Amino acid sequence: MKIEQIYTGCLAQGAYYITSAGEAAIIDPLRETQPYINRLKEDGVQLKYIFETHFHADFVSGHLDLSHKTGAPIVYGPTAHPEFEAIIAEDEQIFEIGNIKIKVLHTPGHTLESSCYLLIDENGIEKVLFSGDTLFLGDVGRPDLAQKGANMTQEELAGLLYDSLYNKIMPLHDDITVYPAHGAGSACGKNMQKETSDTLGNQKRTNYALNQKDKKSFINEVTDGLLPPPAYFGMNVMMNKKGYSSFEEVLSQGLHALSPEQFEEIAEASGALILDVRTSSEFVRGFIPQSINIGLDGDFAPWVGVLIADVNQPILLVTENGNEEEAVTRLSRVGFDHILGFLEGSFEAWKKSGKETDFVNRISAQQFEIEIKEKEAKIIDIRKESEYHAEHIHEAYSKPLAYINEWIHQINPREHFYMHCGSGYRSTMAASILQARGYRNFSEIEGGFKTIVSTGIPKSDFVCQTKILNKLD
């Protein structure tokens, strides 16, 4: 028996590849399926089942493409209603893969069809729990995402989740290994640990949700402090439930090379969003006017989902040479399939063609310190609230990037302000959005708070973010 966790940091997502005696199973596969096909071929095994823990909201699964290519059936837990052929398992139904067994544990709460998969080894011992979004390390799945489809309140779903965890999961042996669908950084939970696997026994001891005195307390704790889900979540659920274009089709369309003239013509005719995925340091020095920067070198796909939101938005890409396929792939993982092509030769080709360019007014932390000593300054901190509360510049306003569409209208375009994030990655995104909407009277701080801390700019006392998160939760 072999179990491999295939973890994708950009999505904080874990897929699982399991083999035994010439047969294989894959749990919650990513959108691009060729890596799985290659593994199956190299190992000389046949894919017998594709298990889905639920209809994912934060990424588009590769279940359909993988099933079409291998002939392996897709398996969901009870109450799932996909609009394609699949096995809808019964609670506690057993599936055999080689010499091992996978037992379905229906665990509604995060969604109604949510299920965990319990692996039983060759000796009949329960060894591994693939917990999906039911149980994370340090947290549990948020119960507010499926409210509309379930016609239930988040409190009612949290009550279902309590029953699932305390009746189905807690009675299992402590030495069982827990493999969740997500880790720290995912918007599917609020307090996840950075580790990607743990023993169930340790989670029973350390996970706040598994240490509540009663159901009421559990519901209160799990529903407290939930931030609004990203707008693209519902669209990804529908793609996972209804179906989608094949990854190969999306890749073929997205890799259409365009000259600067073609790029400009299509942008004007289609209303496509120009997405520049170069690094922040490259972008600020020069970019196509009205383009939005979300760098591939960070949490690219989740930020695309948060900031662009509509998966049907046509997109034109500006990438560093050679990064076109990676950009299209990572966009497709969160359902952004309408990529019309990319700028051949990158921004350099645009600049050489003599077309209009723009830039961001970026200054160093040292220059920032000099300027704010000489005048009264308005400072906007676009980091998360937990980062702000941990330590921030005195008098700075907390305006998280995730809510830019709400606070952008509060800005007086005639009043200059300074803006920073943690390292410059997010503030460049914000700068591009501001400038695309006509706001130009600001300075963005190079290196963000990481460089500001070394200056003499007055700051609040540092407080550990973990303590703040626990308090906020």
Coordinates of C-alpha atoms in Angstrom, one line a residue:
M1 CA 0.0 0.0 0.0
K2 CA 1.2 3.5 -0.8
I3 CA -0.4 6.8 0.1
E4 CA 0.9 10.1 -1.4
Q5 CA -0.3 13.5 -0.4
I6 CA -0.1 15.9 -3.4
Y7 CA -0.2 19.3 -1.7
T8 CA -0.6 22.5 -3.7
G9 CA 0.5 25.5 -1.7
C10 CA -1.1 28.1 -3.8
L11 CA -4.5 26.6 -3.0
A12 CA -3.5 25.1 0.4
Q13 CA -5.1 22.0 -1.0
G14 CA -4.3 18.3 -0.6
A15 CA -5.2 15.6 -3.1
Y16 CA -4.4 12.0 -2.4
Y17 CA -3.0 9.1 -4.5
I18 CA -3.4 5.6 -3.1
T19 CA -2.2 2.3 -4.6
S20 CA -2.5 -1.3 -3.5
A21 CA -2.0 -4.5 -5.4
G22 CA -2.2 -3.0 -8.9
E23 CA -5.1 -0.7 -8.3
A24 CA -5.4 2.9 -7.3
A25 CA -7.7 5.6 -6.0
I26 CA -7.4 9.3 -6.1
I27 CA -9.2 11.7 -3.7
D28 CA -10.1 15.3 -4.6
P29 CA -7.8 15.6 -7.7
L30 CA -6.6 18.9 -9.1
R31 CA -8.0 20.3 -12.4
E32 CA -4.9 19.3 -14.5
T33 CA -5.0 15.5 -14.7
Q34 CA -1.8 14.6 -16.6
P35 CA 0.4 14.3 -13.5
Y36 CA -2.0 11.6 -12.2
I37 CA -2.0 9.8 -15.5
N38 CA 1.8 9.8 -15.4
R39 CA 1.8 8.4 -11.9
L40 CA -0.6 5.6 -12.8
K41 CA 1.5 4.7 -15.8
E42 CA 4.8 4.8 -13.9
D43 CA 3.4 2.6 -11.1
G44 CA 1.7 0.2 -13.5
V45 CA -1.6 0.5 -11.7
Q46 CA -5.2 0.9 -12.8
L47 CA -7.3 3.8 -11.4
K48 CA -10.4 2.1 -9.9
Y49 CA -12.2 5.0 -8.2
I50 CA -12.1 8.8 -8.0
F51 CA -13.4 9.9 -4.6
E52 CA -14.8 13.4 -4.0
T53 CA -15.3 14.5 -0.4
H54 CA -17.9 17.1 -1.5
F55 CA -18.6 19.7 -4.1
H56 CA -15.6 22.0 -3.6
A57 CA -16.1 25.8 -3.5
D58 CA -12.5 27.0 -3.6
F59 CA -11.2 25.1 -6.6
V60 CA -12.4 23.1 -9.6
S61 CA -11.7 19.5 -9.2
G62 CA -10.2 17.3 -12.0
H63 CA -12.8 14.5 -11.4
L64 CA -14.5 14.7 -14.7
D65 CA -11.5 14.9 -16.9
L66 CA -9.8 12.1 -14.9
S67 CA -12.9 9.9 -15.2
H68 CA -13.2 10.5 -19.0
K69 CA -9.5 9.6 -19.5
T70 CA -9.3 6.5 -17.3
G71 CA -12.9 5.2 -17.2
A72 CA -12.8 5.2 -13.4
P73 CA -16.1 6.1 -11.8
I74 CA -16.5 9.2 -9.6
V75 CA -17.8 8.5 -6.0
Y76 CA -19.7 10.9 -3.8
G77 CA -21.2 10.5 -0.4
P78 CA -24.9 10.3 0.3
T79 CA -27.3 13.1 -0.8
A80 CA -25.0 14.3 -3.6
H81 CA -26.8 15.2 -6.8
P82 CA -24.2 15.8 -9.6
E83 CA -25.4 16.4 -13.1
F84 CA -23.2 13.7 -14.5
E85 CA -22.8 10.0 -14.0
A86 CA -21.4 9.1 -10.6
I87 CA -21.7 6.5 -7.8
I88 CA -23.6 8.0 -4.9
A89 CA -22.4 5.9 -2.0
E90 CA -24.4 4.9 1.1
D91 CA -23.1 5.7 4.5
E92 CA -20.5 3.2 5.7
Q93 CA -20.4 1.6 2.2
I94 CA -17.1 -0.2 1.5
F95 CA -15.0 0.2 -1.6
E96 CA -12.1 -2.2 -2.3
I97 CA -8.8 -1.1 -3.9
G98 CA -6.4 -3.9 -4.2
N99 CA -5.9 -5.3 -0.7
I100 CA -7.2 -2.3 1.2
K101 CA -10.7 -0.9 1.8
I102 CA -12.2 2.6 1.8
K103 CA -15.2 3.1 4.1
V104 CA -17.5 6.0 3.4
L105 CA -18.4 8.1 6.5
H106 CA -21.2 10.6 5.7
T107 CA -20.4 13.7 7.7
P108 CA -22.8 16.6 6.7
G109 CA -22.3 20.1 8.1
H110 CA -19.8 21.8 5.9
T111 CA -22.1 20.8 3.0
L112 CA -24.9 18.3 3.1
E113 CA -23.0 15.7 0.9
S114 CA -19.7 16.1 2.8
S115 CA -18.1 12.7 3.5
C116 CA -14.9 11.4 4.9
Y117 CA -13.1 8.3 3.7
L118 CA -11.7 5.9 6.2
L119 CA -8.8 3.7 4.9
I120 CA -8.7 0.1 6.3
D121 CA -5.4 -1.6 5.6
E122 CA -4.6 -5.2 4.5
N123 CA -4.8 -6.4 8.1
G124 CA -8.2 -4.9 8.7
I125 CA -6.9 -2.0 10.7
E126 CA -8.3 1.5 10.4
K127 CA -5.3 3.6 9.5
V128 CA -6.1 6.8 7.7
L129 CA -9.0 9.3 7.6
F130 CA -9.3 11.5 4.5
S131 CA -11.3 14.1 6.2
G132 CA -12.1 16.5 3.4
D133 CA -13.5 19.8 4.6
T134 CA -15.2 18.2 7.6
L135 CA -12.1 18.1 9.9
F136 CA -9.1 20.3 9.3
L137 CA -6.0 20.4 11.5
G138 CA -6.8 23.0 14.2
D139 CA -10.3 23.7 12.8
V140 CA -13.4 22.3 11.1
G141 CA -15.1 23.2 7.8
R142 CA -17.1 26.4 7.9
P143 CA -20.8 25.8 8.0
D144 CA -22.0 28.9 6.1
L145 CA -21.2 28.0 2.5
A146 CA -24.0 25.6 1.8
Q147 CA -26.8 27.6 3.5
K148 CA -28.6 28.6 0.3
G149 CA -28.6 25.1 -1.3
A150 CA -29.5 23.4 1.9
N151 CA -32.2 25.9 2.9
M152 CA -30.7 26.0 6.4
T153 CA -29.0 28.5 8.6
Q154 CA -25.3 28.4 9.3
E155 CA -26.3 27.5 12.9
E156 CA -28.3 24.5 11.7
L157 CA -25.5 23.3 9.5
A158 CA -23.1 23.8 12.4
G159 CA -25.3 21.5 14.4
L160 CA -25.1 18.9 11.7
L161 CA -21.4 19.2 11.7
Y162 CA -21.3 18.7 15.5
D163 CA -23.2 15.5 15.1
S164 CA -20.9 14.3 12.3
L165 CA -17.7 15.0 14.3
Y166 CA -18.8 13.8 17.7
N167 CA -20.7 10.7 16.5
K168 CA -18.6 9.6 13.5
I169 CA -15.1 11.0 13.9
M170 CA -14.4 11.3 17.7
P171 CA -15.1 7.5 18.4
L172 CA -12.3 6.5 15.9
H173 CA -8.8 5.4 17.3
D174 CA -6.4 8.1 18.3
D175 CA -3.5 6.7 16.2
I176 CA -5.4 7.2 12.9
T177 CA -3.7 9.6 10.6
V178 CA -5.8 12.6 9.5
Y179 CA -5.3 13.9 6.0
P180 CA -7.5 17.0 5.4
A181 CA -8.4 18.6 2.1
H182 CA -6.9 22.0 3.1
G183 CA -4.3 23.6 5.3
A184 CA -3.4 27.1 6.5
G185 CA -4.3 29.8 4.0
S186 CA -7.5 28.3 2.7
A187 CA -10.7 30.3 3.1
C188 CA -12.6 27.1 3.9
G189 CA -11.7 27.5 7.6
K190 CA -10.6 30.2 9.9
N191 CA -7.9 28.7 12.2
M192 CA -6.0 26.0 10.4
Q193 CA -2.6 24.8 11.4
K194 CA 0.4 24.9 9.0
E195 CA 0.9 21.2 9.1
T196 CA -0.8 19.0 6.5
S197 CA -1.2 15.8 8.5
D198 CA -1.6 14.7 12.1
T199 CA -2.9 12.0 14.3
L200 CA -6.6 12.1 15.2
G201 CA -5.6 11.8 18.9
N202 CA -3.6 15.0 18.7
Q203 CA -6.5 16.8 17.1
K204 CA -8.8 15.6 19.8
R205 CA -6.5 17.2 22.3
T206 CA -5.7 20.5 20.4
N207 CA -8.5 21.3 18.0
Y208 CA -10.8 23.9 19.7
A209 CA -13.8 22.5 17.8
L210 CA -13.3 19.0 19.3
N211 CA -13.1 20.3 22.8
Q212 CA -16.4 22.0 23.3
K213 CA -18.6 21.2 26.3
D214 CA -21.8 20.8 24.4
K215 CA -23.5 21.3 21.0
K216 CA -24.5 24.9 21.8
S217 CA -21.0 25.9 22.6
F218 CA -19.7 24.2 19.5
I219 CA -22.2 26.1 17.3
N220 CA -21.3 29.4 18.9
E221 CA -17.5 28.9 18.5
V222 CA -17.6 27.5 14.9
T223 CA -19.8 30.3 13.6
D224 CA -18.1 33.1 15.5
G225 CA -15.8 35.3 13.5
L226 CA -16.5 33.9 10.0
L227 CA -15.5 36.3 7.2
P228 CA -17.7 36.5 4.1
P229 CA -16.8 33.8 1.6
P230 CA -15.1 34.9 -1.6
A231 CA -17.6 35.6 -4.4
Y232 CA -16.2 32.9 -6.7
F233 CA -17.0 30.1 -4.3
G234 CA -20.5 29.5 -5.5
M235 CA -19.4 29.5 -9.1
N236 CA -16.8 26.8 -8.5
V237 CA -19.5 24.7 -6.7
M238 CA -21.6 24.9 -9.8
M239 CA -18.8 23.9 -12.1
N240 CA -17.9 20.9 -9.9
K241 CA -21.6 19.9 -9.8
K242 CA -22.6 20.6 -13.4
G243 CA -19.4 20.1 -15.4
Y244 CA -16.9 22.2 -17.2
S245 CA -14.7 22.4 -20.3
S246 CA -11.8 20.1 -20.4
F247 CA -8.5 21.4 -19.1
E248 CA -6.9 20.8 -22.5
E249 CA -9.4 23.0 -24.2
V250 CA -8.8 25.8 -21.7
L251 CA -5.1 25.5 -22.0
S252 CA -5.2 25.5 -25.8
Q253 CA -7.3 28.7 -25.9
G254 CA -5.3 30.4 -23.2
L255 CA -2.0 29.8 -25.0
H256 CA -3.0 31.8 -28.0
A257 CA 0.0 34.2 -28.6
L258 CA -1.0 37.7 -29.5
S259 CA 1.1 40.6 -30.9
P260 CA 0.7 44.0 -29.2
E261 CA -1.7 45.1 -32.0
Q262 CA -3.8 41.9 -31.7
F263 CA -3.8 42.2 -27.9
E264 CA -5.0 45.8 -27.9
E265 CA -7.6 45.1 -30.5
I266 CA -9.1 42.1 -28.6
A267 CA -9.0 44.0 -25.3
E268 CA -11.0 46.9 -26.8
A269 CA -13.5 44.6 -28.6
S270 CA -14.1 42.1 -25.9
G271 CA -13.9 44.1 -22.7
A272 CA -11.5 41.6 -21.4
L273 CA -9.6 42.2 -18.1
I274 CA -5.9 42.6 -18.6
L275 CA -4.3 40.4 -16.0
D276 CA -0.6 41.0 -15.5
V277 CA 1.0 38.2 -13.5
R278 CA 4.6 39.4 -13.4
T279 CA 6.3 40.1 -10.1
S280 CA 5.4 43.3 -8.2
S281 CA 8.9 44.7 -8.8
E282 CA 8.5 44.3 -12.5
F283 CA 4.9 45.6 -12.7
V284 CA 5.5 48.9 -10.8
R285 CA 8.2 49.9 -13.3
G286 CA 5.9 49.7 -16.2
F287 CA 2.6 48.1 -17.3
I288 CA -0.3 48.4 -19.8
P289 CA -2.8 51.0 -18.6
Q290 CA -5.9 49.6 -16.9
S291 CA -4.2 46.2 -16.2
I292 CA -4.5 44.5 -12.9
N293 CA -1.5 42.9 -11.2
I294 CA -1.7 39.6 -9.3
G295 CA 1.7 38.0 -9.2
L296 CA 2.3 34.3 -9.9
D297 CA 4.9 34.4 -7.2
G298 CA 2.3 34.5 -4.3
D299 CA -1.1 33.2 -3.5
F300 CA -2.2 33.8 -7.1
A301 CA -5.3 31.7 -7.6
P302 CA -7.1 32.6 -4.4
W303 CA -6.5 36.3 -5.0
V304 CA -7.8 36.0 -8.5
G305 CA -10.9 34.5 -7.1
V306 CA -11.3 37.2 -4.5
L307 CA -10.5 40.2 -6.6
I308 CA -11.9 39.2 -10.0
A309 CA -14.7 37.0 -8.6
D310 CA -16.6 36.3 -11.8
V311 CA -15.3 33.2 -13.4
N312 CA -16.9 34.1 -16.7
Q313 CA -14.8 37.3 -17.0
P314 CA -12.8 37.2 -20.2
I315 CA -9.1 37.6 -19.5
L316 CA -6.0 38.6 -21.4
L317 CA -2.7 37.7 -19.9
V318 CA 0.6 39.5 -19.5
T319 CA 3.3 37.1 -18.1
E320 CA 7.0 36.8 -17.9
N321 CA 8.2 34.9 -20.9
G322 CA 7.8 31.2 -20.3
N323 CA 5.1 31.5 -17.6
E324 CA 2.1 31.4 -19.9
E325 CA 1.2 27.8 -19.3
E326 CA 1.6 28.1 -15.5
A327 CA -0.7 31.1 -15.4
V328 CA -3.4 29.5 -17.5
T329 CA -3.2 26.3 -15.4
R330 CA -3.5 28.1 -12.1
L331 CA -6.4 30.2 -13.4
S332 CA -8.2 27.1 -14.5
R333 CA -7.9 25.6 -11.0
V334 CA -10.3 28.2 -9.7
G335 CA -12.6 28.1 -12.7
F336 CA -11.3 31.1 -14.7
D337 CA -11.5 29.4 -18.1
H338 CA -12.2 32.3 -20.4
I339 CA -8.6 33.2 -21.2
L340 CA -8.4 34.8 -24.7
G341 CA -4.6 34.7 -25.1
F342 CA -1.4 36.2 -23.9
L343 CA 0.9 39.0 -25.0
E344 CA 3.7 37.5 -27.0
G345 CA 7.0 38.9 -25.9
S346 CA 5.5 40.1 -22.6
F347 CA 5.5 43.8 -21.6
E348 CA 8.8 44.4 -23.4
A349 CA 7.0 43.8 -26.7
W350 CA 4.3 46.3 -25.8
K351 CA 6.8 48.9 -24.8
K352 CA 8.9 48.5 -28.0
S353 CA 5.7 48.9 -30.1
G354 CA 5.5 52.4 -28.8
K355 CA 2.1 52.0 -27.1
E356 CA 1.1 53.8 -23.9
T357 CA 2.4 52.5 -20.6
D358 CA 1.8 53.3 -16.9
F359 CA 3.8 52.9 -13.7
V360 CA 3.2 52.9 -9.9
N361 CA 4.6 55.6 -7.6
R362 CA 6.6 53.3 -5.3
I363 CA 8.9 54.7 -2.7
S364 CA 11.3 53.1 -0.2
A365 CA 10.5 52.8 3.5
Q366 CA 13.3 55.2 4.2
Q367 CA 11.8 57.8 1.9
F368 CA 8.4 57.1 3.5
E369 CA 9.9 57.9 6.9
I370 CA 11.3 61.2 5.7
E371 CA 8.1 62.3 4.0
I372 CA 5.8 61.6 6.9
K373 CA 8.0 63.5 9.3
E374 CA 7.6 66.6 7.2
K375 CA 3.8 66.6 6.8
E376 CA 0.6 65.1 8.2
A377 CA 0.1 61.8 6.4
K378 CA -2.8 59.5 5.7
I379 CA -1.6 55.9 5.8
I380 CA -3.6 52.8 4.6
D381 CA -2.6 49.4 5.8
I382 CA -4.1 46.7 3.5
R383 CA -3.0 43.7 5.4
K384 CA -5.4 41.3 7.1
E385 CA -7.0 42.5 10.3
S386 CA -5.0 40.0 12.3
E387 CA -1.7 41.3 10.9
Y388 CA -2.8 44.9 11.6
H389 CA -3.7 44.1 15.2
A390 CA -0.4 42.3 15.7
E391 CA 1.6 45.4 14.9
H392 CA 0.9 48.5 12.8
I393 CA 2.0 52.1 12.2
H394 CA 0.4 54.6 14.6
E395 CA -2.6 56.3 13.0
A396 CA -2.7 53.9 10.1
Y397 CA -6.1 52.9 8.8
S398 CA -6.8 49.2 8.4
K399 CA -8.3 48.6 5.0
P400 CA -7.8 44.9 4.0
L401 CA -7.2 44.2 0.3
A402 CA -10.0 41.6 0.3
Y403 CA -12.5 44.5 0.8
I404 CA -11.1 47.0 -1.6
N405 CA -14.3 47.2 -3.6
E406 CA -16.0 48.4 -0.4
W407 CA -13.4 51.0 0.9
I408 CA -12.2 52.3 -2.5
H409 CA -15.2 54.7 -2.6
Q410 CA -14.3 56.2 0.7
I411 CA -11.0 57.6 -0.7
N412 CA -10.8 61.3 -1.6
P413 CA -9.0 61.3 -4.9
R414 CA -7.6 64.8 -4.1
E415 CA -6.0 63.7 -0.8
H416 CA -2.6 62.0 -1.0
F417 CA -2.1 58.8 1.0
Y418 CA 0.5 56.2 1.6
M419 CA -0.3 52.5 1.2
H420 CA 1.5 49.3 2.3
C421 CA 1.0 45.6 2.9
G422 CA 3.3 43.0 4.4
S423 CA 5.9 42.7 1.6
G424 CA 4.7 44.6 -1.4
Y425 CA 2.8 41.7 -3.1
R426 CA -0.7 42.8 -2.1
S427 CA -0.1 46.6 -2.2
T428 CA 0.9 46.2 -5.9
M429 CA -2.4 44.5 -6.5
A430 CA -4.2 47.3 -4.7
A431 CA -2.2 50.0 -6.6
S432 CA -3.2 48.5 -9.9
I433 CA -6.8 48.4 -9.0
L434 CA -6.8 51.9 -7.7
Q435 CA -5.1 53.2 -10.8
A436 CA -7.4 51.3 -13.1
R437 CA -10.3 53.1 -11.5
G438 CA -8.7 56.6 -11.7
Y439 CA -7.1 56.9 -8.2
R440 CA -3.5 58.0 -8.6
N441 CA -2.8 60.3 -5.7
F442 CA -0.9 57.8 -3.5
S443 CA 2.6 56.3 -2.8
E444 CA 3.1 52.6 -2.4
I445 CA 5.8 51.4 0.0
E446 CA 8.4 49.1 -1.4
G447 CA 8.8 45.9 0.8
G448 CA 5.8 46.7 2.9
F449 CA 5.8 46.4 6.6
K450 CA 8.8 44.1 6.5
T451 CA 10.9 47.1 5.6
I452 CA 8.9 49.6 7.7
V453 CA 9.8 47.8 10.9
S454 CA 13.5 48.7 10.5
T455 CA 12.7 52.4 10.4
G456 CA 12.0 54.8 13.3
I457 CA 8.3 55.2 12.3
P458 CA 6.2 54.9 15.4
K459 CA 4.5 51.6 15.7
S460 CA 2.2 49.8 18.1
D461 CA 3.5 47.1 20.4
F462 CA 3.8 43.7 18.8
V463 CA 1.2 41.1 19.8
C464 CA 1.5 37.4 18.6
Q465 CA -0.9 36.9 15.7
T466 CA -1.9 33.5 17.1
K467 CA -3.3 35.1 20.2
I468 CA -5.2 37.7 18.1
L469 CA -6.6 35.0 15.8
N470 CA -7.8 33.0 18.8
K471 CA -9.4 36.2 20.3
L472 CA -11.0 37.1 16.9
D473 CA -12.3 33.5 16.5

